[in-house]
Amino acid sequence: MKSRYGDKFNHDDEAHEYDAHVLQEEIPYRAGYAQLLGWVAGQVNARHCRRVLDLGTGTGNLSNLIQAGEIVGVDNSGKMLAIAREKLGGRNYELIQTDLLQYFESPPEPFDAIVSTYTVHHLTPEEKQILIQTCHEALHPAGIMVFGDLMYSTEEDQQRINAQYRTEGLSAMVDEAEDEYYWIHDRDLAVLRELGYEVDLKQFSTLAWTVTAHRRLT
């Protein structure tokens, strides 16, 4: 299965300037970027993982912070992965150019951690459910999932926050985001709990959150 808008959100055209853009934290959807990536990497590094899957690797900013025996990075942009390859140097890694959902069509060897930052908001709500289910199936029983992305707590929060942005003269940004699918906690996290995960949330800016999921102890 291929995600509906995977080709639309291929960032080949922006690869050469991506790293500069993500540091423009005065833009609301960039605020908290560096702190969020560092925190996600810290959650993984504390577990001394053997195998880590990074979904939406991009230019390798997160993978470059992760300490693991092996890192598998997946992204649909060849030009972004070329930059990631330079950053990762002599590390033990594998970079795969494919759609996020298509990657799981051939079940991979289980991972100790699955991470993704600023990627899953390109998936529809239905595709998010599919991705979480396939991540669950690809994760060791004692493994962890960590998603860092653009999120709202509820649909009411989405409406309130976007209305505030419009009053601040950011209507173009709000309109652009209507083509994407920022996470909504009430809607998108239920599947994790149904699969038996404890879910922890941490907020880094108005829009930037992390979701950490690990299986409940029985």
PDB file of C-alpha atoms in Angstrom:
ATOM      1  CA  MET A   1       0.000   0.000   0.000  1.00  0.00           C
ATOM      2  CA  LYS A   2       1.276   3.441  -0.924  1.00  0.00           C
ATOM      3  CA  SER A   3       0.268   6.549   1.003  1.00  0.00           C
ATOM      4  CA  ARG A   4      -2.174   8.767  -0.854  1.00  0.00           C
ATOM      5  CA  TYR A   5      -0.060  11.913  -0.899  1.00  0.00           C
ATOM      6  CA  GLY A   6       3.441  10.448  -0.736  1.00  0.00           C
ATOM      7  CA  ASP A   7       4.465  11.822  -4.115  1.00  0.00           C
ATOM      8  CA  LYS A   8       3.048  15.260  -3.319  1.00  0.00           C
ATOM      9  CA  PHE A   9       5.202  15.539  -0.208  1.00  0.00           C
ATOM     10  CA  ASN A  10       8.429  14.382  -1.837  1.00  0.00           C
ATOM     11  CA  HIS A  11      10.951  17.043  -0.809  1.00  0.00           C
ATOM     12  CA  ASP A  12      13.543  16.597  -3.564  1.00  0.00           C
ATOM     13  CA  ASP A  13      13.111  20.197  -4.703  1.00  0.00           C
ATOM     14  CA  GLU A  14      13.800  21.536  -1.196  1.00  0.00           C
ATOM     15  CA  ALA A  15      16.538  19.123  -0.126  1.00  0.00           C
ATOM     16  CA  HIS A  16      19.415  21.577  -0.574  1.00  0.00           C
ATOM     17  CA  GLU A  17      17.823  24.175   1.725  1.00  0.00           C
ATOM     18  CA  TYR A  18      15.895  21.950   4.136  1.00  0.00           C
ATOM     19  CA  ASP A  19      18.411  22.083   6.991  1.00  0.00           C
ATOM     20  CA  ALA A  20      18.433  25.877   6.960  1.00  0.00           C
ATOM     21  CA  HIS A  21      14.640  26.071   6.850  1.00  0.00           C
ATOM     22  CA  VAL A  22      14.019  23.823   9.853  1.00  0.00           C
ATOM     23  CA  LEU A  23      16.070  26.131  12.064  1.00  0.00           C
ATOM     24  CA  GLN A  24      13.762  29.084  11.383  1.00  0.00           C
ATOM     25  CA  GLU A  25      11.990  28.607  14.693  1.00  0.00           C
ATOM     26  CA  GLU A  26      10.203  31.939  14.483  1.00  0.00           C
ATOM     27  CA  ILE A  27       7.825  30.119  12.110  1.00  0.00           C
ATOM     28  CA  PRO A  28       5.185  28.368  14.271  1.00  0.00           C
ATOM     29  CA  TYR A  29       5.486  24.966  12.616  1.00  0.00           C
ATOM     30  CA  ARG A  30       9.289  25.072  13.038  1.00  0.00           C
ATOM     31  CA  ALA A  31       9.270  26.161  16.690  1.00  0.00           C
ATOM     32  CA  GLY A  32      10.782  23.543  18.994  1.00  0.00           C
ATOM     33  CA  TYR A  33      12.397  21.570  16.151  1.00  0.00           C
ATOM     34  CA  ALA A  34      15.927  21.160  17.536  1.00  0.00           C
ATOM     35  CA  GLN A  35      14.805  20.525  21.110  1.00  0.00           C
ATOM     36  CA  LEU A  36      12.251  17.953  19.964  1.00  0.00           C
ATOM     37  CA  LEU A  37      14.789  16.013  17.878  1.00  0.00           C
ATOM     38  CA  GLY A  38      17.261  15.981  20.747  1.00  0.00           C
ATOM     39  CA  TRP A  39      14.611  14.682  23.126  1.00  0.00           C
ATOM     40  CA  VAL A  40      13.510  11.893  20.767  1.00  0.00           C
ATOM     41  CA  ALA A  41      17.112  10.792  20.281  1.00  0.00           C
ATOM     42  CA  GLY A  42      17.603  10.834  24.049  1.00  0.00           C
ATOM     43  CA  GLN A  43      14.680   8.465  24.580  1.00  0.00           C
ATOM     44  CA  VAL A  44      16.232   5.989  22.156  1.00  0.00           C
ATOM     45  CA  ASN A  45      19.827   6.373  23.306  1.00  0.00           C
ATOM     46  CA  ALA A  46      18.870   5.693  26.924  1.00  0.00           C
ATOM     47  CA  ARG A  47      17.701   2.224  25.866  1.00  0.00           C
ATOM     48  CA  HIS A  48      20.947   1.178  24.117  1.00  0.00           C
ATOM     49  CA  CYS A  49      19.061  -0.161  21.100  1.00  0.00           C
ATOM     50  CA  ARG A  50      20.521  -2.613  18.625  1.00  0.00           C
ATOM     51  CA  ARG A  51      18.191  -1.792  15.713  1.00  0.00           C
ATOM     52  CA  VAL A  52      16.341   1.489  15.157  1.00  0.00           C
ATOM     53  CA  LEU A  53      13.954   2.413  12.341  1.00  0.00           C
ATOM     54  CA  ASP A  54      13.707   6.105  11.404  1.00  0.00           C
ATOM     55  CA  LEU A  55      10.622   6.768   9.277  1.00  0.00           C
ATOM     56  CA  GLY A  56      10.904   9.930   7.210  1.00  0.00           C
ATOM     57  CA  THR A  57      14.664  10.162   7.662  1.00  0.00           C
ATOM     58  CA  GLY A  58      14.937  13.220   5.440  1.00  0.00           C
ATOM     59  CA  THR A  59      18.434  14.706   5.597  1.00  0.00           C
ATOM     60  CA  GLY A  60      19.340  12.525   8.567  1.00  0.00           C
ATOM     61  CA  ASN A  61      19.089  15.093  11.350  1.00  0.00           C
ATOM     62  CA  LEU A  62      17.471  12.657  13.787  1.00  0.00           C
ATOM     63  CA  SER A  63      19.397   9.555  12.703  1.00  0.00           C
ATOM     64  CA  ASN A  64      22.638  11.468  13.179  1.00  0.00           C
ATOM     65  CA  LEU A  65      21.771  11.950  16.871  1.00  0.00           C
ATOM     66  CA  ILE A  66      20.861   8.322  17.514  1.00  0.00           C
ATOM     67  CA  GLN A  67      23.358   5.857  18.950  1.00  0.00           C
ATOM     68  CA  ALA A  68      22.436   2.336  17.885  1.00  0.00           C
ATOM     69  CA  GLY A  69      24.032  -0.771  16.499  1.00  0.00           C
ATOM     70  CA  GLU A  70      22.115  -0.334  13.246  1.00  0.00           C
ATOM     71  CA  ILE A  71      19.903   2.428  11.887  1.00  0.00           C
ATOM     72  CA  VAL A  72      17.441   1.866   9.047  1.00  0.00           C
ATOM     73  CA  GLY A  73      16.194   5.087   7.481  1.00  0.00           C
ATOM     74  CA  VAL A  74      13.200   5.309   5.142  1.00  0.00           C
ATOM     75  CA  ASP A  75      12.244   8.313   3.012  1.00  0.00           C
ATOM     76  CA  ASN A  76      10.684   8.869  -0.396  1.00  0.00           C
ATOM     77  CA  SER A  77      13.152  11.618  -1.370  1.00  0.00           C
ATOM     78  CA  GLY A  78      16.372  10.447  -2.960  1.00  0.00           C
ATOM     79  CA  LYS A  79      17.982  13.879  -2.668  1.00  0.00           C
ATOM     80  CA  MET A  80      17.200  14.113   1.037  1.00  0.00           C
ATOM     81  CA  LEU A  81      18.683  10.656   1.591  1.00  0.00           C
ATOM     82  CA  ALA A  82      21.837  11.648  -0.299  1.00  0.00           C
ATOM     83  CA  ILE A  83      22.415  14.382   2.289  1.00  0.00           C
ATOM     84  CA  ALA A  84      21.657  11.930   5.105  1.00  0.00           C
ATOM     85  CA  ARG A  85      24.223   9.528   3.690  1.00  0.00           C
ATOM     86  CA  GLU A  86      26.925  12.194   3.957  1.00  0.00           C
ATOM     87  CA  LYS A  87      25.997  12.980   7.572  1.00  0.00           C
ATOM     88  CA  LEU A  88      25.965   9.368   8.724  1.00  0.00           C
ATOM     89  CA  GLY A  89      29.399   8.674   7.269  1.00  0.00           C
ATOM     90  CA  GLY A  90      30.883   5.419   8.530  1.00  0.00           C
ATOM     91  CA  ARG A  91      27.963   4.536  10.812  1.00  0.00           C
ATOM     92  CA  ASN A  92      26.189   1.187  10.427  1.00  0.00           C
ATOM     93  CA  TYR A  93      23.091   2.280   8.541  1.00  0.00           C
ATOM     94  CA  GLU A  94      20.796   1.393   5.666  1.00  0.00           C
ATOM     95  CA  LEU A  95      18.871   4.098   3.806  1.00  0.00           C
ATOM     96  CA  ILE A  96      15.875   3.017   1.750  1.00  0.00           C
ATOM     97  CA  GLN A  97      14.037   5.216  -0.734  1.00  0.00           C
ATOM     98  CA  THR A  98      10.390   4.215  -0.623  1.00  0.00           C
ATOM     99  CA  ASP A  99       6.988   5.265   0.645  1.00  0.00           C
ATOM    100  CA  LEU A 100       6.503   4.889   4.412  1.00  0.00           C
ATOM    101  CA  LEU A 101       3.631   2.441   4.085  1.00  0.00           C
ATOM    102  CA  GLN A 102       5.173   0.479   1.228  1.00  0.00           C
ATOM    103  CA  TYR A 103       8.278  -0.189   3.317  1.00  0.00           C
ATOM    104  CA  PHE A 104       6.326  -2.605   5.509  1.00  0.00           C
ATOM    105  CA  GLU A 105       5.009  -4.726   2.610  1.00  0.00           C
ATOM    106  CA  SER A 106       7.940  -7.074   3.226  1.00  0.00           C
ATOM    107  CA  PRO A 107       7.992  -7.509   7.013  1.00  0.00           C
ATOM    108  CA  PRO A 108      11.379  -6.351   8.348  1.00  0.00           C
ATOM    109  CA  GLU A 109      13.434  -7.908  11.109  1.00  0.00           C
ATOM    110  CA  PRO A 110      12.031  -6.523  14.390  1.00  0.00           C
ATOM    111  CA  PHE A 111      13.287  -3.213  15.745  1.00  0.00           C
ATOM    112  CA  ASP A 112      14.074  -2.140  19.297  1.00  0.00           C
ATOM    113  CA  ALA A 113      12.810   1.373  18.570  1.00  0.00           C
ATOM    114  CA  ILE A 114      10.798   3.000  15.789  1.00  0.00           C
ATOM    115  CA  VAL A 115      10.983   6.779  15.525  1.00  0.00           C
ATOM    116  CA  SER A 116       9.605   9.417  13.199  1.00  0.00           C
ATOM    117  CA  THR A 117       9.760  13.211  13.287  1.00  0.00           C
ATOM    118  CA  TYR A 118       7.859  15.747  11.185  1.00  0.00           C
ATOM    119  CA  THR A 119       6.637  13.122   8.725  1.00  0.00           C
ATOM    120  CA  VAL A 120       3.448  11.357   9.794  1.00  0.00           C
ATOM    121  CA  HIS A 121       1.372  14.546   9.474  1.00  0.00           C
ATOM    122  CA  HIS A 122       1.526  13.889   5.728  1.00  0.00           C
ATOM    123  CA  LEU A 123      -0.583  10.738   6.235  1.00  0.00           C
ATOM    124  CA  THR A 124      -4.370  10.791   6.374  1.00  0.00           C
ATOM    125  CA  PRO A 125      -5.988   9.739   9.677  1.00  0.00           C
ATOM    126  CA  GLU A 126      -6.738   6.324   8.189  1.00  0.00           C
ATOM    127  CA  GLU A 127      -3.141   5.936   7.035  1.00  0.00           C
ATOM    128  CA  LYS A 128      -1.869   6.889  10.485  1.00  0.00           C
ATOM    129  CA  GLN A 129      -3.847   3.970  11.927  1.00  0.00           C
ATOM    130  CA  ILE A 130      -2.319   1.613   9.367  1.00  0.00           C
ATOM    131  CA  LEU A 131       1.185   2.914  10.045  1.00  0.00           C
ATOM    132  CA  ILE A 132       0.835   2.508  13.809  1.00  0.00           C
ATOM    133  CA  GLN A 133      -0.467  -1.049  13.377  1.00  0.00           C
ATOM    134  CA  THR A 134       2.429  -1.991  11.086  1.00  0.00           C
ATOM    135  CA  CYS A 135       4.940  -0.365  13.445  1.00  0.00           C
ATOM    136  CA  HIS A 136       3.441  -2.432  16.265  1.00  0.00           C
ATOM    137  CA  GLU A 137       3.978  -5.590  14.240  1.00  0.00           C
ATOM    138  CA  ALA A 138       7.594  -4.613  13.446  1.00  0.00           C
ATOM    139  CA  LEU A 139       8.539  -3.793  17.045  1.00  0.00           C
ATOM    140  CA  HIS A 140      10.121  -6.060  19.640  1.00  0.00           C
ATOM    141  CA  PRO A 141       7.713  -6.690  22.547  1.00  0.00           C
ATOM    142  CA  ALA A 142       9.908  -4.556  24.813  1.00  0.00           C
ATOM    143  CA  GLY A 143      10.435  -1.916  22.140  1.00  0.00           C
ATOM    144  CA  ILE A 144       9.412   1.721  22.005  1.00  0.00           C
ATOM    145  CA  MET A 145       7.807   4.008  19.426  1.00  0.00           C
ATOM    146  CA  VAL A 146       8.490   7.747  19.517  1.00  0.00           C
ATOM    147  CA  PHE A 147       6.758  10.174  17.165  1.00  0.00           C
ATOM    148  CA  GLY A 148       7.623  13.864  17.099  1.00  0.00           C
ATOM    149  CA  ASP A 149       5.357  15.943  14.923  1.00  0.00           C
ATOM    150  CA  LEU A 150       2.833  18.741  14.476  1.00  0.00           C
ATOM    151  CA  MET A 151      -0.200  18.058  16.646  1.00  0.00           C
ATOM    152  CA  TYR A 152      -3.302  19.383  18.342  1.00  0.00           C
ATOM    153  CA  SER A 153      -4.886  17.998  21.496  1.00  0.00           C
ATOM    154  CA  THR A 154      -8.445  18.141  20.144  1.00  0.00           C
ATOM    155  CA  GLU A 155     -10.342  19.448  17.137  1.00  0.00           C
ATOM    156  CA  GLU A 156     -11.468  22.356  19.320  1.00  0.00           C
ATOM    157  CA  ASP A 157      -7.827  23.218  20.015  1.00  0.00           C
ATOM    158  CA  GLN A 158      -7.117  23.043  16.296  1.00  0.00           C
ATOM    159  CA  GLN A 159      -9.855  25.577  15.589  1.00  0.00           C
ATOM    160  CA  ARG A 160      -8.789  27.858  18.436  1.00  0.00           C
ATOM    161  CA  ILE A 161      -5.091  27.833  17.556  1.00  0.00           C
ATOM    162  CA  ASN A 162      -5.686  28.387  13.852  1.00  0.00           C
ATOM    163  CA  ALA A 163      -8.079  31.246  14.581  1.00  0.00           C
ATOM    164  CA  GLN A 164      -5.362  32.862  16.690  1.00  0.00           C
ATOM    165  CA  TYR A 165      -2.822  32.459  13.884  1.00  0.00           C
ATOM    166  CA  ARG A 166      -5.211  34.174  11.485  1.00  0.00           C
ATOM    167  CA  THR A 167      -5.515  37.157  13.837  1.00  0.00           C
ATOM    168  CA  GLU A 168      -1.699  37.312  13.818  1.00  0.00           C
ATOM    169  CA  GLY A 169      -1.638  37.605  10.020  1.00  0.00           C
ATOM    170  CA  LEU A 170      -0.694  33.970   9.387  1.00  0.00           C
ATOM    171  CA  SER A 171      -3.718  32.981   7.298  1.00  0.00           C
ATOM    172  CA  ALA A 172      -1.517  31.731   4.445  1.00  0.00           C
ATOM    173  CA  MET A 173       0.232  29.320   6.807  1.00  0.00           C
ATOM    174  CA  VAL A 174      -3.101  28.036   8.131  1.00  0.00           C
ATOM    175  CA  ASP A 175      -4.467  27.592   4.610  1.00  0.00           C
ATOM    176  CA  GLU A 176      -1.351  25.688   3.544  1.00  0.00           C
ATOM    177  CA  ALA A 177      -1.695  23.324   6.505  1.00  0.00           C
ATOM    178  CA  GLU A 178      -5.212  22.385   5.391  1.00  0.00           C
ATOM    179  CA  ASP A 179      -3.559  20.157   2.771  1.00  0.00           C
ATOM    180  CA  GLU A 180      -1.862  18.197   5.564  1.00  0.00           C
ATOM    181  CA  TYR A 181      -3.069  16.076   8.465  1.00  0.00           C
ATOM    182  CA  TYR A 182      -1.603  17.300  11.729  1.00  0.00           C
ATOM    183  CA  TRP A 183      -2.136  14.772  14.500  1.00  0.00           C
ATOM    184  CA  ILE A 184      -5.131  15.193  16.788  1.00  0.00           C
ATOM    185  CA  HIS A 185      -4.546  13.337  20.048  1.00  0.00           C
ATOM    186  CA  ASP A 186      -8.180  12.453  20.668  1.00  0.00           C
ATOM    187  CA  ARG A 187      -8.493  10.940  17.213  1.00  0.00           C
ATOM    188  CA  ASP A 188      -5.107   9.456  16.376  1.00  0.00           C
ATOM    189  CA  LEU A 189      -3.773   7.957  19.615  1.00  0.00           C
ATOM    190  CA  ALA A 190      -6.645   5.622  20.471  1.00  0.00           C
ATOM    191  CA  VAL A 191      -5.175   2.865  18.311  1.00  0.00           C
ATOM    192  CA  LEU A 192      -1.986   2.822  20.395  1.00  0.00           C
ATOM    193  CA  ARG A 193      -3.940   2.322  23.594  1.00  0.00           C
ATOM    194  CA  GLU A 194      -6.078  -0.356  21.946  1.00  0.00           C
ATOM    195  CA  LEU A 195      -2.871  -2.202  21.045  1.00  0.00           C
ATOM    196  CA  GLY A 196      -1.834  -2.183  24.703  1.00  0.00           C
ATOM    197  CA  TYR A 197       0.567   0.761  24.837  1.00  0.00           C
ATOM    198  CA  GLU A 198       1.141   3.319  27.537  1.00  0.00           C
ATOM    199  CA  VAL A 199       1.203   6.710  25.808  1.00  0.00           C
ATOM    200  CA  ASP A 200       3.155   9.704  27.097  1.00  0.00           C
ATOM    201  CA  LEU A 201       2.884  13.182  25.580  1.00  0.00           C
ATOM    202  CA  LYS A 202       5.360  16.049  25.752  1.00  0.00           C
ATOM    203  CA  GLN A 203       4.895  19.514  24.241  1.00  0.00           C
ATOM    204  CA  PHE A 204       7.757  21.606  22.834  1.00  0.00           C
ATOM    205  CA  SER A 205       5.824  24.478  21.250  1.00  0.00           C
ATOM    206  CA  THR A 206       2.235  25.279  20.323  1.00  0.00           C
ATOM    207  CA  LEU A 207       2.343  22.717  17.501  1.00  0.00           C
ATOM    208  CA  ALA A 208       5.337  20.483  18.279  1.00  0.00           C
ATOM    209  CA  TRP A 209       4.668  17.428  20.447  1.00  0.00           C
ATOM    210  CA  THR A 210       6.126  13.994  21.033  1.00  0.00           C
ATOM    211  CA  VAL A 211       4.212  10.761  21.513  1.00  0.00           C
ATOM    212  CA  THR A 212       6.103   7.996  23.302  1.00  0.00           C
ATOM    213  CA  ALA A 213       4.518   4.543  23.308  1.00  0.00           C
ATOM    214  CA  HIS A 214       5.656   1.437  25.157  1.00  0.00           C
ATOM    215  CA  ARG A 215       3.712  -1.698  25.984  1.00  0.00           C
ATOM    216  CA  ARG A 216       1.966  -1.924  29.313  1.00  0.00           C
ATOM    217  CA  LEU A 217       3.514  -4.291  31.811  1.00  0.00           C
ATOM    218  CA  THR A 218       1.241  -7.257  32.540  1.00  0.00           C
TER     219      THR A 218
END
